[in-house]
CSV table of N, CA and C in Angstrom, one decimal:
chain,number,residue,atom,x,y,z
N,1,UNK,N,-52.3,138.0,61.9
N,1,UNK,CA,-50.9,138.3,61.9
N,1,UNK,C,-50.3,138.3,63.4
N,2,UNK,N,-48.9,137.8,63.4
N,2,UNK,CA,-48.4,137.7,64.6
N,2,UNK,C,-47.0,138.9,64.8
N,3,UNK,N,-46.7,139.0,66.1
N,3,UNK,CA,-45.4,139.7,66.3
N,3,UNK,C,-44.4,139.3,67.2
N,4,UNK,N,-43.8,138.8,66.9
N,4,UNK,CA,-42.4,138.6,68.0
N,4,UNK,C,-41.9,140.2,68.0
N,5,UNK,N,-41.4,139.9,69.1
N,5,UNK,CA,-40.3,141.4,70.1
N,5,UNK,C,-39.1,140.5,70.4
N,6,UNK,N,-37.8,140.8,69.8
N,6,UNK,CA,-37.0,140.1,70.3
N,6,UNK,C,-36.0,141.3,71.1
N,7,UNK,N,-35.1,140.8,72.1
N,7,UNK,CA,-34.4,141.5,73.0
N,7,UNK,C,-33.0,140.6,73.4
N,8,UNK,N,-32.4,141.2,73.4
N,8,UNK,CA,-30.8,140.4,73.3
N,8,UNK,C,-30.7,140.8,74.8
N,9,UNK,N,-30.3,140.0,76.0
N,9,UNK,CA,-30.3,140.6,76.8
N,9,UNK,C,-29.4,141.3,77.2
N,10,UNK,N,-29.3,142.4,78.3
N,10,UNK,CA,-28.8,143.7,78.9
N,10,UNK,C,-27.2,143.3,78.9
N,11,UNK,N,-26.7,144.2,79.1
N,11,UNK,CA,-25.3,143.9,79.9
N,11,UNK,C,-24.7,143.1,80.7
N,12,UNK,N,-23.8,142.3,80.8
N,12,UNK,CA,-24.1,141.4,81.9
N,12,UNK,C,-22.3,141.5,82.6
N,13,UNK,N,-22.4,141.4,83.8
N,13,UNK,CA,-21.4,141.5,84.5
N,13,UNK,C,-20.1,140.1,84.0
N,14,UNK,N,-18.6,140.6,84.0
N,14,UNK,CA,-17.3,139.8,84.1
N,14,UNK,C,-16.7,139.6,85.4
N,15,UNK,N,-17.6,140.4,86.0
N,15,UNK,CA,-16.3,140.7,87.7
N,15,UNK,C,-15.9,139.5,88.1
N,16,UNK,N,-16.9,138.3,88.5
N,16,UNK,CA,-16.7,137.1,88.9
N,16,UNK,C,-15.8,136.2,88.0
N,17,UNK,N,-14.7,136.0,88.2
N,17,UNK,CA,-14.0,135.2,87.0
N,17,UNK,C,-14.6,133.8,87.3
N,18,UNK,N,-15.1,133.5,88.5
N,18,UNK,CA,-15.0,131.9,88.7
N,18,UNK,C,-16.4,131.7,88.6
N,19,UNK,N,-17.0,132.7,88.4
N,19,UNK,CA,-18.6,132.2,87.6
N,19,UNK,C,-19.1,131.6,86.5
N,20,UNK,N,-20.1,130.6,86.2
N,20,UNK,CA,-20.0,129.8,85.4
N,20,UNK,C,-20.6,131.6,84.2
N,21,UNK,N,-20.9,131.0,82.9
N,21,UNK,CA,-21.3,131.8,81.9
N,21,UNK,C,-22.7,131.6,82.2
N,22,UNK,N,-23.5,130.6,82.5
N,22,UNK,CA,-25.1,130.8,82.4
N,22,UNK,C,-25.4,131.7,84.1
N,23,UNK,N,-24.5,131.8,85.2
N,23,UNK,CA,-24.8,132.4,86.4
N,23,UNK,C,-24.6,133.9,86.1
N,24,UNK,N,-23.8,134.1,85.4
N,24,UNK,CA,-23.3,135.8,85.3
N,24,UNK,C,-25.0,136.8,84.9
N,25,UNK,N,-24.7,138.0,86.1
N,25,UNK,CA,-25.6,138.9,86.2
N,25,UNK,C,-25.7,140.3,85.5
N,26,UNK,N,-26.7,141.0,85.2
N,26,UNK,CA,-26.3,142.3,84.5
N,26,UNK,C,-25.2,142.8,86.1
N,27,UNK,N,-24.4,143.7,84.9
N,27,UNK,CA,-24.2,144.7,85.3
N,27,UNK,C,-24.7,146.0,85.5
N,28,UNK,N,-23.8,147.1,86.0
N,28,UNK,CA,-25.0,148.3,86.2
N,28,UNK,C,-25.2,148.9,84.8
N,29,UNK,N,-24.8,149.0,83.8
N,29,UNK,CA,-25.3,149.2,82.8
N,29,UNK,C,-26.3,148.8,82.2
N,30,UNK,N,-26.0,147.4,82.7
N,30,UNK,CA,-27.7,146.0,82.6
N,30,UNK,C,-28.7,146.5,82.9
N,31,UNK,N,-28.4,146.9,84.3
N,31,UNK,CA,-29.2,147.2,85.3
N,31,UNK,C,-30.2,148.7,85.0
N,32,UNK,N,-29.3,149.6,84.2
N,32,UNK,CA,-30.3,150.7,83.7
N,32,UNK,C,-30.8,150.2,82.6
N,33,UNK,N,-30.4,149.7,81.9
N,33,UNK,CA,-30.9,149.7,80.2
N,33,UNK,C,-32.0,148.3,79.9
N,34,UNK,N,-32.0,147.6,80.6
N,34,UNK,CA,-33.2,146.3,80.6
N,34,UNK,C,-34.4,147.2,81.2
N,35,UNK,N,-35.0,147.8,82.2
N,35,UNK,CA,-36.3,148.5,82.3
N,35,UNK,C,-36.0,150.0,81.5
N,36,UNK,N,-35.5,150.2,81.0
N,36,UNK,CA,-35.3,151.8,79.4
N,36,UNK,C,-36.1,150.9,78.5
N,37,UNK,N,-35.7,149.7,78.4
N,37,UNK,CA,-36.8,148.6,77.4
N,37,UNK,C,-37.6,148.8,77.5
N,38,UNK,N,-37.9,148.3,78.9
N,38,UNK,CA,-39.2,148.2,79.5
N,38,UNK,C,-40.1,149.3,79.0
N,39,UNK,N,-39.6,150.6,79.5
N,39,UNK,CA,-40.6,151.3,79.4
N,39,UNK,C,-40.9,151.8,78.0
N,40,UNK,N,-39.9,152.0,77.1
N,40,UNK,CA,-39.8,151.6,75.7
N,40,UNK,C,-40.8,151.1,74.6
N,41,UNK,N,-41.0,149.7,75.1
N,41,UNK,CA,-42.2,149.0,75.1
N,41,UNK,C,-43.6,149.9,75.2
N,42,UNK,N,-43.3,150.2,76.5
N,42,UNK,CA,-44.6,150.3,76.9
N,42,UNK,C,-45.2,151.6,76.4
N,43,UNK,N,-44.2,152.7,76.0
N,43,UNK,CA,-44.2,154.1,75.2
N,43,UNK,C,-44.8,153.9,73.9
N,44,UNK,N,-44.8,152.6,73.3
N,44,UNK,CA,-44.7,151.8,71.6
N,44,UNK,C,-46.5,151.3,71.8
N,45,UNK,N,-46.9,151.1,73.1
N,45,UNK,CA,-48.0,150.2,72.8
N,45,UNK,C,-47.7,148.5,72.5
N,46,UNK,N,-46.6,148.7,72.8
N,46,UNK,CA,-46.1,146.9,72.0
N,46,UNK,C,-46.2,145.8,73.0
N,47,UNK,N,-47.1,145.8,74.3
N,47,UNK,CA,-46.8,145.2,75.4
N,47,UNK,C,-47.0,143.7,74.8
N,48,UNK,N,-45.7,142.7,75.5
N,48,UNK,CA,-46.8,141.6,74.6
N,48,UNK,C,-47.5,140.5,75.7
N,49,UNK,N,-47.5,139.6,74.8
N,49,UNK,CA,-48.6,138.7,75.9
N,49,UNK,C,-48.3,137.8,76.9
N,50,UNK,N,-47.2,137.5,76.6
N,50,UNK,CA,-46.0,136.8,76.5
N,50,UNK,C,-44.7,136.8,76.7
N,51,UNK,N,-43.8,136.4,77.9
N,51,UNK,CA,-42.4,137.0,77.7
N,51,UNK,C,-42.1,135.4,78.3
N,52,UNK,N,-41.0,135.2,76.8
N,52,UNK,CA,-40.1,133.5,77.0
N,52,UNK,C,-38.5,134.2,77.1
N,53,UNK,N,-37.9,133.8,78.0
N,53,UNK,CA,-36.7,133.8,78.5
N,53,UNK,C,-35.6,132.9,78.6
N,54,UNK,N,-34.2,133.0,77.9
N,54,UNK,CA,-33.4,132.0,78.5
N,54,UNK,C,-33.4,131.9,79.8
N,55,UNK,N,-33.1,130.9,80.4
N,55,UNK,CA,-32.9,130.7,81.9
N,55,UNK,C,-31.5,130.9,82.6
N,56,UNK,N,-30.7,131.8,81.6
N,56,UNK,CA,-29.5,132.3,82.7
N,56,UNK,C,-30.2,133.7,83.1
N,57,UNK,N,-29.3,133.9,83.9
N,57,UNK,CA,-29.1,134.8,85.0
N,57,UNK,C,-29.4,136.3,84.7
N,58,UNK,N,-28.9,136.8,83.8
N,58,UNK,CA,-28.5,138.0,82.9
N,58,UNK,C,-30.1,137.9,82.2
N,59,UNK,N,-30.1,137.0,81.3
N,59,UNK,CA,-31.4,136.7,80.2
N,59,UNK,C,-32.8,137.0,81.4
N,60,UNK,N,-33.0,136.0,82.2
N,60,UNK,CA,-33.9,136.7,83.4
N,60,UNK,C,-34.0,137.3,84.3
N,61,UNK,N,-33.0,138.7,84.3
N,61,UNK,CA,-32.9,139.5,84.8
N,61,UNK,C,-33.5,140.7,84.0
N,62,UNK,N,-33.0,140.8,82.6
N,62,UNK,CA,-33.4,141.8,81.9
N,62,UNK,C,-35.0,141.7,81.7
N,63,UNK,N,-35.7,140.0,81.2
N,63,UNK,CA,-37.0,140.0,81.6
N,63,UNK,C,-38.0,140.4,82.1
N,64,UNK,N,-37.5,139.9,83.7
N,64,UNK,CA,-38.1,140.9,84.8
N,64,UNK,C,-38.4,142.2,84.8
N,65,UNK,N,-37.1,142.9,84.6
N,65,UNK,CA,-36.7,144.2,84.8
N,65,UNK,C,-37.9,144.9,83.3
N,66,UNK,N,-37.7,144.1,82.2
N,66,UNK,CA,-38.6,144.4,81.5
N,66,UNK,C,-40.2,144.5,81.4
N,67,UNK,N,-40.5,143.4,82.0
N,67,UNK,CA,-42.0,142.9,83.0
N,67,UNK,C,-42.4,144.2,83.5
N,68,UNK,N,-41.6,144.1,84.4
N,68,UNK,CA,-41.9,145.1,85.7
N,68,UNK,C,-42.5,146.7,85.1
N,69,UNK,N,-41.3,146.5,84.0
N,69,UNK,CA,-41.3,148.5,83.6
N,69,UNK,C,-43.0,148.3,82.8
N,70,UNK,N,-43.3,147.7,82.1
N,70,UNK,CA,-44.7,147.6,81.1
N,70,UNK,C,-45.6,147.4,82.2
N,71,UNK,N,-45.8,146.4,83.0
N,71,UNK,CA,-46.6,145.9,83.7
N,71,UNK,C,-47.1,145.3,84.9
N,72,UNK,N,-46.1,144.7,84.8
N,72,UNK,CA,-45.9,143.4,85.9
N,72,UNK,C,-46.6,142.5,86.0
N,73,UNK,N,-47.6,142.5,85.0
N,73,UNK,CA,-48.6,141.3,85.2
N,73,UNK,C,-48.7,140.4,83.8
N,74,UNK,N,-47.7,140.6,82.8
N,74,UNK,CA,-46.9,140.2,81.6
N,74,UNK,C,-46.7,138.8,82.1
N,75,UNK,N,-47.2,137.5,82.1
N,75,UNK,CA,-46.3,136.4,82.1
N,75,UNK,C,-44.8,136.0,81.2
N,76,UNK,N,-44.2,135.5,82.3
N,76,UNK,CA,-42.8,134.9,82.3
N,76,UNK,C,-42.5,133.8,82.0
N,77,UNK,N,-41.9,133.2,80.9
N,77,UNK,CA,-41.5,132.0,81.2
N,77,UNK,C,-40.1,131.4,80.9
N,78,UNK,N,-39.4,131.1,81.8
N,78,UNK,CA,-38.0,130.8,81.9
N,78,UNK,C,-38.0,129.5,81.1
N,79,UNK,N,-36.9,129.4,79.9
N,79,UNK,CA,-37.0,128.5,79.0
N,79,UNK,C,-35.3,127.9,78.9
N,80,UNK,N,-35.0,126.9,79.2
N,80,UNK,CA,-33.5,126.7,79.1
N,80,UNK,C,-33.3,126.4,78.1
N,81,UNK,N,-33.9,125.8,76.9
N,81,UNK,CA,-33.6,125.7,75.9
N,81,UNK,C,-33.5,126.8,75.1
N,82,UNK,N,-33.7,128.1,75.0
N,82,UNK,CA,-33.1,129.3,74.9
N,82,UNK,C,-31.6,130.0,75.7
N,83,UNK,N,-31.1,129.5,75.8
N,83,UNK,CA,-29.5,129.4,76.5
N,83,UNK,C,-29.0,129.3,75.5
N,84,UNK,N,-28.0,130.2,74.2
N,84,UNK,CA,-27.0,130.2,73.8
N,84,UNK,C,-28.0,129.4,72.4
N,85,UNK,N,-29.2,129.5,72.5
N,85,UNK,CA,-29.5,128.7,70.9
N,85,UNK,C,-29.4,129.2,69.6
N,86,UNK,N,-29.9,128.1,68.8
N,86,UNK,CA,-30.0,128.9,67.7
N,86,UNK,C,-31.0,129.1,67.1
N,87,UNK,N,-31.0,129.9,65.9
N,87,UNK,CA,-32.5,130.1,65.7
N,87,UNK,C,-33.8,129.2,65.3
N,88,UNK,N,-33.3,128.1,65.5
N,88,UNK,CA,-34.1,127.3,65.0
N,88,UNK,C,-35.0,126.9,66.2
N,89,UNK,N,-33.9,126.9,67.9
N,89,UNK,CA,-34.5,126.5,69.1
N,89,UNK,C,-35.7,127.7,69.4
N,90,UNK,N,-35.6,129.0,68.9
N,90,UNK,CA,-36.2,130.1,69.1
N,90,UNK,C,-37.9,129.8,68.3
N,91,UNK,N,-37.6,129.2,66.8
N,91,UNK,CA,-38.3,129.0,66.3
N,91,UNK,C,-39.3,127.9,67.0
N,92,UNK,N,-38.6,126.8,67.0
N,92,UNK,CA,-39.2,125.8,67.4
N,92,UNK,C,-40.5,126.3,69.4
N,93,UNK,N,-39.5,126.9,69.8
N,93,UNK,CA,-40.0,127.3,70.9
N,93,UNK,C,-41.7,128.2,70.7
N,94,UNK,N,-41.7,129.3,69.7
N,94,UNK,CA,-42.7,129.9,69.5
N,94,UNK,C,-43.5,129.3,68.9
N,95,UNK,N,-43.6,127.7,68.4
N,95,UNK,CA,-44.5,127.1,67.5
N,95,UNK,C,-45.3,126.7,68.5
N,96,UNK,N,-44.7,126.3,69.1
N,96,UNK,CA,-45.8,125.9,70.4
N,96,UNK,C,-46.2,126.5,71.3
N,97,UNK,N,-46.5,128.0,71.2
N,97,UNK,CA,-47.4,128.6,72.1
N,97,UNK,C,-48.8,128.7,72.1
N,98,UNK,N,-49.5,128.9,72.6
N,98,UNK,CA,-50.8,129.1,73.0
N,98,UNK,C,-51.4,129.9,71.6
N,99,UNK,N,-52.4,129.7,70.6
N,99,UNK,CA,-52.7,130.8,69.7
N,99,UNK,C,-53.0,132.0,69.6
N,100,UNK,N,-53.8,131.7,71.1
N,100,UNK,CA,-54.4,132.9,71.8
N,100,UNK,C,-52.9,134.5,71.8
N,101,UNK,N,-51.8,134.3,72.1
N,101,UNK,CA,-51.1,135.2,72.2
N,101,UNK,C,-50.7,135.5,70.9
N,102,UNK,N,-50.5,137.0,70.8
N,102,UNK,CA,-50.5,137.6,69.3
N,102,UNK,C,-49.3,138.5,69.3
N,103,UNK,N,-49.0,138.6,70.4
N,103,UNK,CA,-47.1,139.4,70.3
N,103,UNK,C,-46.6,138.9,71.7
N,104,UNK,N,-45.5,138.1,70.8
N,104,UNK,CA,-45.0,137.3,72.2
N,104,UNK,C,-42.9,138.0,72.3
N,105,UNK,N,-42.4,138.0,73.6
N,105,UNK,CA,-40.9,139.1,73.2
N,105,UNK,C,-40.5,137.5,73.9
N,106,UNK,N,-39.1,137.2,73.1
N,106,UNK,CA,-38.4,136.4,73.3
N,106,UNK,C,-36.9,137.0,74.0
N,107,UNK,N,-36.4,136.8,74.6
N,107,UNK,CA,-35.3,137.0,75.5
N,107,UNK,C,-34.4,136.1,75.5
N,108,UNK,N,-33.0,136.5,74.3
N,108,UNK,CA,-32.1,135.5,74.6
N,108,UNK,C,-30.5,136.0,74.2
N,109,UNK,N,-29.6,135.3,73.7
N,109,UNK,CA,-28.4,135.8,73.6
N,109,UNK,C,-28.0,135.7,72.0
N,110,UNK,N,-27.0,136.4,72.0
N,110,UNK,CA,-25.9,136.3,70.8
N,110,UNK,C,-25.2,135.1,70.5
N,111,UNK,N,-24.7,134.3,69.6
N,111,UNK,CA,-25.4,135.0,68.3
N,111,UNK,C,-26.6,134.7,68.2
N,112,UNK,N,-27.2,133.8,68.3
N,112,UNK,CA,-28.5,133.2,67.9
N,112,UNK,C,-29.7,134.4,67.9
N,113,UNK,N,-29.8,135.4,68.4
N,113,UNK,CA,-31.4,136.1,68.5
N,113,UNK,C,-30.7,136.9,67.3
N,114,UNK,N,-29.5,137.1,67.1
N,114,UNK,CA,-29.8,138.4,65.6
N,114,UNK,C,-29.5,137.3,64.6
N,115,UNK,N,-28.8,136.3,64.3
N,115,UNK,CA,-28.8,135.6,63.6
N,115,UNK,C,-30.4,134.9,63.3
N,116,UNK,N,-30.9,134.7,64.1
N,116,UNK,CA,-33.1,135.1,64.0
N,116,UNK,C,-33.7,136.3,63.5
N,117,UNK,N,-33.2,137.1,64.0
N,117,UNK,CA,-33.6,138.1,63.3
N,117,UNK,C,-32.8,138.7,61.7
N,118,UNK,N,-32.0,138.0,61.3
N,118,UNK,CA,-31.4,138.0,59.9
N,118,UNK,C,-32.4,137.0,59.5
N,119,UNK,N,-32.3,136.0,59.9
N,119,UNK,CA,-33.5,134.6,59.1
N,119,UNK,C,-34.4,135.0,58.1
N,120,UNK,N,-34.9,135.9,59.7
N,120,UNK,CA,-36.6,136.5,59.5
N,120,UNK,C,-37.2,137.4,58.7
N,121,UNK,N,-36.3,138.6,59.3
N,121,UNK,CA,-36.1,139.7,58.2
N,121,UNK,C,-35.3,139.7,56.9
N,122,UNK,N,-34.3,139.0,56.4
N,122,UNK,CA,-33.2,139.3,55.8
N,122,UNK,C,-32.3,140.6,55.9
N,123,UNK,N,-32.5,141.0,56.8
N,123,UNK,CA,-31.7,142.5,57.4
N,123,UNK,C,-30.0,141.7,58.1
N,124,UNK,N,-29.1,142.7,57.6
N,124,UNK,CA,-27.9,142.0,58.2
N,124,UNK,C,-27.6,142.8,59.1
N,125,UNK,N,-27.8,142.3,60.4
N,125,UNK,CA,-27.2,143.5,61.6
N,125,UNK,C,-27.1,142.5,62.9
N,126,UNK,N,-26.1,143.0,63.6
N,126,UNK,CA,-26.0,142.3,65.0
N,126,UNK,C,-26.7,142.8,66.3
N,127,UNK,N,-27.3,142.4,66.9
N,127,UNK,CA,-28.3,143.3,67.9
N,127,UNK,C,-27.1,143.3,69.2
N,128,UNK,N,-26.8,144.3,69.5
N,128,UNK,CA,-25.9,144.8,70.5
N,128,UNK,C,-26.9,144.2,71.9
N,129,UNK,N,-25.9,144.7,72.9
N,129,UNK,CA,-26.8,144.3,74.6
N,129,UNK,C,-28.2,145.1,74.8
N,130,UNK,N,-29.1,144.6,74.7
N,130,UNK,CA,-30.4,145.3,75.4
N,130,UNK,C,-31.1,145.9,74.0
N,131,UNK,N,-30.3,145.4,72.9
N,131,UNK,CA,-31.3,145.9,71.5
N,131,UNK,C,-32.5,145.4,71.6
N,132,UNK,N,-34.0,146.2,70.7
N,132,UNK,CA,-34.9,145.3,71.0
N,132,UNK,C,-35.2,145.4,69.3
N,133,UNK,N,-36.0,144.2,68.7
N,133,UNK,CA,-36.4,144.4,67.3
N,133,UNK,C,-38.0,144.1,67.9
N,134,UNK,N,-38.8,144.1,66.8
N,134,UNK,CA,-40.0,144.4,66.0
N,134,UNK,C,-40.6,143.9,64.8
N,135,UNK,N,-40.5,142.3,64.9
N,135,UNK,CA,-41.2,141.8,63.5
N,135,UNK,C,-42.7,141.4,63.2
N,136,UNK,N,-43.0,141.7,62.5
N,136,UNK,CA,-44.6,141.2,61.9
N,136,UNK,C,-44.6,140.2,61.4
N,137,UNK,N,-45.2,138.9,61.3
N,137,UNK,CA,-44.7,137.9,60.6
N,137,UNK,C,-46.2,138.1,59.9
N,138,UNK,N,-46.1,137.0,59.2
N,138,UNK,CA,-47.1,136.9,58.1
N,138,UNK,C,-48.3,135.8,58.6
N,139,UNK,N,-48.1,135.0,59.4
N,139,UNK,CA,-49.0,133.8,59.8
N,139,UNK,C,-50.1,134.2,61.0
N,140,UNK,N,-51.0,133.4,60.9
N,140,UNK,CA,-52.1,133.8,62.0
N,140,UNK,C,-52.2,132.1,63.1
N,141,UNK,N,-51.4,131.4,63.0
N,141,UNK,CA,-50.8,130.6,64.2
N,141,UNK,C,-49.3,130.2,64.2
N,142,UNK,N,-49.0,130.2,65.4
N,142,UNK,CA,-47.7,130.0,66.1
N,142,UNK,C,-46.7,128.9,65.0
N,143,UNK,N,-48.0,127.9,65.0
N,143,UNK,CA,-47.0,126.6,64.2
N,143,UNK,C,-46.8,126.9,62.8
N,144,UNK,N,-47.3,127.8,62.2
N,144,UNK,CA,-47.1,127.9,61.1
N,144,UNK,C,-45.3,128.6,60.8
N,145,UNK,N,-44.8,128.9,62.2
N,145,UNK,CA,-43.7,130.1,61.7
N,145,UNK,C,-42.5,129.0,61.5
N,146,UNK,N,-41.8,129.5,60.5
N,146,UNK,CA,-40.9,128.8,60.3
N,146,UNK,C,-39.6,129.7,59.7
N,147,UNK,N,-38.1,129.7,59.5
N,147,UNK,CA,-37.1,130.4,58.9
N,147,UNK,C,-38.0,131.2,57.8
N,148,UNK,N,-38.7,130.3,57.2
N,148,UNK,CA,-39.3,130.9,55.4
N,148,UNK,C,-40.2,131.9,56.0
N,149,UNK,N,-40.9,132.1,56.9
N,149,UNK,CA,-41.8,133.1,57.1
N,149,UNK,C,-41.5,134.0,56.5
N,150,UNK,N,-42.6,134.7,55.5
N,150,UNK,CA,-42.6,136.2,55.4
N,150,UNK,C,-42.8,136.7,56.2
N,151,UNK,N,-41.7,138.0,56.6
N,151,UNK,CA,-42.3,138.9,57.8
N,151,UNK,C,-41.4,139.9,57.5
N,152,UNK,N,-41.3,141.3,58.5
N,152,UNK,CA,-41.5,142.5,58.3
N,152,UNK,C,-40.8,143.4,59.5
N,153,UNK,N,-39.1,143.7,59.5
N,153,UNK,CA,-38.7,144.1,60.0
N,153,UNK,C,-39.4,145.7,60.8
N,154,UNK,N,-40.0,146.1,61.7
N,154,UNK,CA,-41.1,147.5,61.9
N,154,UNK,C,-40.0,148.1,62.5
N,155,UNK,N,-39.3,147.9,63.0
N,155,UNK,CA,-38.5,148.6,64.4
N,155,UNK,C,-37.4,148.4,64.9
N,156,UNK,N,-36.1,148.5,64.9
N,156,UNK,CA,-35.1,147.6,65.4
N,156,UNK,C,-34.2,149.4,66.6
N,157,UNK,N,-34.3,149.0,67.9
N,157,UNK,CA,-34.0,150.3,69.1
N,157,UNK,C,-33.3,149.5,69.7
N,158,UNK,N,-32.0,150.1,69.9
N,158,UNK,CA,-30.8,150.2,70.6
N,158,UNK,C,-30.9,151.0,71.5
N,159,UNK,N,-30.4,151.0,73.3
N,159,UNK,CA,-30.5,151.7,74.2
N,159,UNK,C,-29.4,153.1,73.7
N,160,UNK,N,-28.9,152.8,73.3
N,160,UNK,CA,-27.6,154.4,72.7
N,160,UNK,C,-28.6,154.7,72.3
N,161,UNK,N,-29.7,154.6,71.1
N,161,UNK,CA,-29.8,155.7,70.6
N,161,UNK,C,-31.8,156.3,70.8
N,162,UNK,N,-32.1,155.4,71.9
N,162,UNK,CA,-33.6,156.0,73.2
N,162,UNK,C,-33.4,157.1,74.0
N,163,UNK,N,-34.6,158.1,73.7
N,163,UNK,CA,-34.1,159.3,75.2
N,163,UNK,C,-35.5,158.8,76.3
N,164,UNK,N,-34.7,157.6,76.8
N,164,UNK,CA,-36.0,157.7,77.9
N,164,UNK,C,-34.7,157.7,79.1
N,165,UNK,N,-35.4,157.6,80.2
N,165,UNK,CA,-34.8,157.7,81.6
N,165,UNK,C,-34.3,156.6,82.1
């Protein structure tokens, strides 16, 4: 059995009007509530093996910040094809990982990561900034995962409603 952790990333700053959309950075709200994941995570046991990231700004910021809080020795990997995708790019991206890893947390944006997590689960909910879910899928390699997967909604934590620090 496998697990994705998926994580919508943190808050992300407006101030800059003349910034493109893939450069914009958390804000300070970002800034607390991407390592509250972190350590989250790491309160859960759920560290994964694995952390794939869109490659804006915001998306690998919250990563890090979430890295850092579990471990810091969590591999990263900045994925641009995770920028604004859909769930199919999400899909397609975890088919090809390594088999060896057995909970891998994907890091990306709205709509596409809850619209993945509706696929997956059949649960209808929108993951707000810095939500994190918790699915069990049903397959014992990466390529096997597809939309049809059976899998298994375990967890779905919103920073509102965590009492960590």
């Amino acid at each position: 059995m496998k697990t994705i952790l998926l994580l919508r990333h943190a808050k992300s700053s407006w101030k800059d009007a003349g910034q493109t959309d893939h450069a914009r950075p958390l804000n300070k709200r970002g800034l607390r509530d991407a390592p509250r994941m972190g350590r989250l995570i790491a309160e859960q046991n759920l560290a994964p093996d694995l952390i794939v990231s869109s490659s804006a700004v915001r998306a690998m910021q919250s990563a890090k910040a979430v890295a850092e809080a579990i471990d810091d020795f969590t591999p990263l990997v900045e994925e641009d094809e995770l920028y604004l995708a859909s769930p199919r790019a999400y899909i397609d991206t975890a088919r090809y990982l390594e088999e060896s890893f057995q909970r891998i947390l994907l890091v990306g944006h709205n709509p596409g990561i809850s619209e993945l997590l509706n696929a997956l689960t059949g649960c209808d909910t929108v993951m707000p900034t810095a939500a994190l879910a918790q699915i069990e899928l049903s397959i014992n390699q990466w390529r096997q995962l597809s939309p049809q997967t059976e899998s298994r909604l375990v967890a779905l934590w919103r920073p509102k409603e965590i009492d960590l620090p």
